[in-house]
Amino acid sequence: MPSNVPPPSFRDLLANCNRSAVHLEMRDAYAVDYEKGPFADWRAGHRHEPNDRASWWRPWLDLVAETVGRGVTMRRARIVSEPVSEYIRYEHSGTFTNVAAGEQVRWLPRRQASDIALPGNDFWLFDGQLVQWNHFAGDGSSQGPELAEDPAAMKLCSAAFEAVWGRAVPHDEYEIR
């Protein structure tokens, strides 16, 4: 992409997606504000009530539902250490919302990923043709995305995702350990 052209928004990336959007997450924690926000609420005991959709539906879920409604398959795989971190417990407790919006989600214990060649960063792969790397600092704060159209990167990401997906446990079957 020319440097003078602003990168597309994530919404635009999904809007231009025709077949598939896959996301691999490999961290045990992302930037967390322990004092306020959804994670703090969860730590204080708040849990989403599956039957009270209005209380947990949010713009991200609208975007997922729109994308899946156009026939795009959205899959997310999470590689996690066991026993899981507090943050992964939090993610797991709210993942039913992603599933309700149409996203498929699976979990793979890190020990079962030891022999899979994995990229160095979390990523999204759109239609197998465009990679968005998600860069994070050591504290889990986002360092911004980076787009790549390198065929070798796309091949690595596709192979890694499919290997993880093939071994991973569907969300509704994965038990937190």
GROMACS .gro file of C-alpha atoms in nm:
model
  177
    1MET     CA    1   0.000   0.000   0.000
    2PRO     CA    2   0.135   0.347  -0.080
    3SER     CA    3   0.241   0.529   0.237
    4ASN     CA    4   0.023   0.832   0.160
    5VAL     CA    5  -0.295   0.623   0.153
    6PRO     CA    6  -0.454   0.567   0.495
    7PRO     CA    7  -0.498   0.200   0.582
    8PRO     CA    8  -0.852   0.065   0.559
    9SER     CA    9  -1.050   0.040   0.881
   10PHE     CA   10  -1.122  -0.302   1.024
   11ARG     CA   11  -1.485  -0.254   0.926
   12ASP     CA   12  -1.371  -0.191   0.566
   13LEU     CA   13  -1.152  -0.501   0.571
   14LEU     CA   14  -1.450  -0.712   0.672
   15ALA     CA   15  -1.678  -0.532   0.425
   16ASN     CA   16  -1.440  -0.630   0.143
   17CYS     CA   17  -1.422  -0.989   0.261
   18ASN     CA   18  -1.615  -1.239   0.049
   19ARG     CA   19  -1.547  -1.587   0.190
   20SER     CA   20  -1.364  -1.603   0.518
   21ALA     CA   21  -1.211  -1.406   0.801
   22VAL     CA   22  -1.004  -1.605   1.047
   23HIS     CA   23  -0.843  -1.478   1.364
   24LEU     CA   24  -0.569  -1.644   1.568
   25GLU     CA   25  -0.510  -1.524   1.924
   26MET     CA   26  -0.207  -1.651   2.113
   27ARG     CA   27  -0.172  -1.432   2.423
   28ASP     CA   28  -0.291  -1.520   2.774
   29ALA     CA   29  -0.377  -1.157   2.848
   30TYR     CA   30  -0.435  -0.840   2.655
   31ALA     CA   31  -0.433  -0.484   2.787
   32VAL     CA   32  -0.655  -0.487   3.090
   33ASP     CA   33  -0.766  -0.199   3.307
   34TYR     CA   34  -0.805  -0.365   3.645
   35GLU     CA   35  -0.977  -0.059   3.789
   36LYS     CA   36  -1.258   0.008   3.540
   37GLY     CA   37  -1.434  -0.128   3.236
   38PRO     CA   38  -1.573  -0.469   3.143
   39PHE     CA   39  -1.286  -0.672   3.291
   40ALA     CA   40  -1.317  -0.491   3.625
   41ASP     CA   41  -1.693  -0.548   3.619
   42TRP     CA   42  -1.634  -0.919   3.552
   43ARG     CA   43  -1.381  -0.938   3.837
   44ALA     CA   44  -1.647  -0.783   4.062
   45GLY     CA   45  -1.888  -1.066   3.973
   46HIS     CA   46  -2.084  -0.931   3.676
   47ARG     CA   47  -2.169  -1.195   3.417
   48HIS     CA   48  -2.363  -1.151   3.096
   49GLU     CA   49  -2.707  -1.307   3.110
   50PRO     CA   50  -2.752  -1.505   2.787
   51ASN     CA   51  -3.126  -1.435   2.783
   52ASP     CA   52  -3.080  -1.058   2.820
   53ARG     CA   53  -2.931  -0.993   2.477
   54ALA     CA   54  -2.992  -0.619   2.493
   55SER     CA   55  -2.751  -0.594   2.787
   56TRP     CA   56  -2.453  -0.746   2.604
   57TRP     CA   57  -2.510  -0.684   2.233
   58ARG     CA   58  -2.259  -0.427   2.110
   59PRO     CA   59  -2.128  -0.278   1.784
   60TRP     CA   60  -1.868  -0.556   1.736
   61LEU     CA   61  -2.144  -0.817   1.743
   62ASP     CA   62  -2.346  -0.618   1.488
   63LEU     CA   63  -2.043  -0.622   1.259
   64VAL     CA   64  -1.998  -0.997   1.303
   65ALA     CA   65  -2.367  -1.062   1.235
   66GLU     CA   66  -2.361  -0.840   0.923
   67THR     CA   67  -2.049  -1.013   0.792
   68VAL     CA   68  -2.176  -1.364   0.857
   69GLY     CA   69  -2.514  -1.263   0.713
   70ARG     CA   70  -2.339  -1.187   0.382
   71GLY     CA   71  -2.210  -1.545   0.373
   72VAL     CA   72  -1.861  -1.484   0.513
   73THR     CA   73  -1.740  -1.751   0.754
   74MET     CA   74  -1.580  -1.600   1.063
   75ARG     CA   75  -1.362  -1.826   1.277
   76ARG     CA   76  -1.153  -1.741   1.584
   77ALA     CA   77  -0.903  -1.978   1.746
   78ARG     CA   78  -0.742  -1.910   2.080
   79ILE     CA   79  -0.426  -2.082   2.199
   80VAL     CA   80  -0.423  -2.073   2.580
   81SER     CA   81  -0.196  -2.183   2.861
   82GLU     CA   82  -0.348  -2.413   3.120
   83PRO     CA   83  -0.432  -2.352   3.391
   84VAL     CA   84  -0.578  -2.047   3.220
   85SER     CA   85  -0.512  -1.689   3.325
   86GLU     CA   86  -0.778  -1.476   3.488
   87TYR     CA   87  -0.808  -1.284   3.160
   88ILE     CA   88  -0.880  -1.605   2.965
   89ARG     CA   89  -1.149  -1.694   3.220
   90TYR     CA   90  -1.301  -1.354   3.151
   91GLU     CA   91  -1.281  -1.403   2.773
   92HIS     CA   92  -1.429  -1.751   2.796
   93SER     CA   93  -1.724  -1.633   3.006
   94GLY     CA   94  -1.826  -1.379   2.740
   95THR     CA   95  -1.747  -1.574   2.425
   96PHE     CA   96  -2.104  -1.699   2.397
   97THR     CA   97  -2.181  -1.349   2.265
   98ASN     CA   98  -1.943  -1.397   1.970
   99VAL     CA   99  -2.102  -1.734   1.899
  100ALA     CA  100  -2.451  -1.583   1.919
  101ALA     CA  101  -2.348  -1.328   1.654
  102GLY     CA  102  -2.235  -1.607   1.419
  103GLU     CA  103  -1.863  -1.634   1.487
  104GLN     CA  104  -1.720  -1.982   1.533
  105VAL     CA  105  -1.474  -2.000   1.824
  106ARG     CA  106  -1.239  -2.277   1.933
  107TRP     CA  107  -0.982  -2.313   2.211
  108LEU     CA  108  -0.651  -2.501   2.197
  109PRO     CA  109  -0.442  -2.573   2.505
  110ARG     CA  110  -0.088  -2.443   2.436
  111ARG     CA  111   0.067  -2.786   2.509
  112GLN     CA  112  -0.120  -2.922   2.208
  113ALA     CA  113   0.028  -2.652   1.980
  114SER     CA  114   0.396  -2.726   2.047
  115ASP     CA  115   0.461  -2.881   1.705
  116ILE     CA  116   0.265  -2.625   1.500
  117ALA     CA  117   0.463  -2.359   1.313
  118LEU     CA  118   0.305  -2.036   1.435
  119PRO     CA  119   0.361  -1.675   1.328
  120GLY     CA  120   0.511  -1.441   1.586
  121ASN     CA  121   0.195  -1.231   1.621
  122ASP     CA  122  -0.180  -1.265   1.645
  123PHE     CA  123  -0.345  -1.204   1.310
  124TRP     CA  124  -0.656  -1.180   1.099
  125LEU     CA  125  -0.650  -1.343   0.754
  126PHE     CA  126  -0.911  -1.215   0.507
  127ASP     CA  127  -1.012  -1.446   0.220
  128GLY     CA  128  -0.663  -1.597   0.241
  129GLN     CA  129  -0.534  -1.288   0.058
  130LEU     CA  130  -0.460  -1.024   0.318
  131VAL     CA  131  -0.305  -1.053   0.665
  132GLN     CA  132  -0.353  -0.802   0.942
  133TRP     CA  133  -0.088  -0.854   1.207
  134ASN     CA  134  -0.190  -0.741   1.554
  135HIS     CA  135   0.114  -0.613   1.744
  136PHE     CA  136   0.116  -0.594   2.124
  137ALA     CA  137   0.358  -0.467   2.386
  138GLY     CA  138   0.463  -0.687   2.677
  139ASP     CA  139   0.185  -0.544   2.892
  140GLY     CA  140  -0.073  -0.643   2.630
  141SER     CA  141  -0.138  -0.293   2.502
  142SER     CA  142  -0.196  -0.265   2.129
  143GLN     CA  143   0.093  -0.136   1.923
  144GLY     CA  144  -0.134  -0.111   1.619
  145PRO     CA  145  -0.211  -0.335   1.325
  146GLU     CA  146  -0.001  -0.390   1.015
  147LEU     CA  147  -0.131  -0.513   0.680
  148ALA     CA  148   0.067  -0.757   0.469
  149GLU     CA  149   0.003  -0.908   0.127
  150ASP     CA  150   0.317  -1.123   0.122
  151PRO     CA  151   0.225  -1.469  -0.016
  152ALA     CA  152   0.463  -1.644   0.224
  153ALA     CA  153   0.299  -1.473   0.524
  154MET     CA  154  -0.048  -1.564   0.399
  155LYS     CA  155   0.059  -1.925   0.349
  156LEU     CA  156   0.208  -1.942   0.700
  157CYS     CA  157  -0.101  -1.787   0.856
  158SER     CA  158  -0.340  -2.010   0.668
  159ALA     CA  159  -0.148  -2.327   0.753
  160ALA     CA  160  -0.107  -2.227   1.118
  161PHE     CA  161  -0.472  -2.137   1.158
  162GLU     CA  162  -0.598  -2.457   0.997
  163ALA     CA  163  -0.361  -2.671   1.208
  164VAL     CA  164  -0.480  -2.499   1.527
  165TRP     CA  165  -0.845  -2.515   1.420
  166GLY     CA  166  -0.820  -2.886   1.347
  167ARG     CA  167  -0.699  -2.961   1.700
  168ALA     CA  168  -0.896  -2.701   1.892
  169VAL     CA  169  -1.208  -2.761   2.098
  170PRO     CA  170  -1.534  -2.584   2.005
  171HIS     CA  171  -1.628  -2.314   2.255
  172ASP     CA  172  -1.932  -2.494   2.394
  173GLU     CA  173  -1.718  -2.802   2.467
  174TYR     CA  174  -1.408  -2.635   2.608
  175GLU     CA  175  -1.380  -2.659   2.987
  176ILE     CA  176  -1.172  -2.399   3.166
  177ARG     CA  177  -0.885  -2.555   3.358
   0.00000   0.00000   0.00000
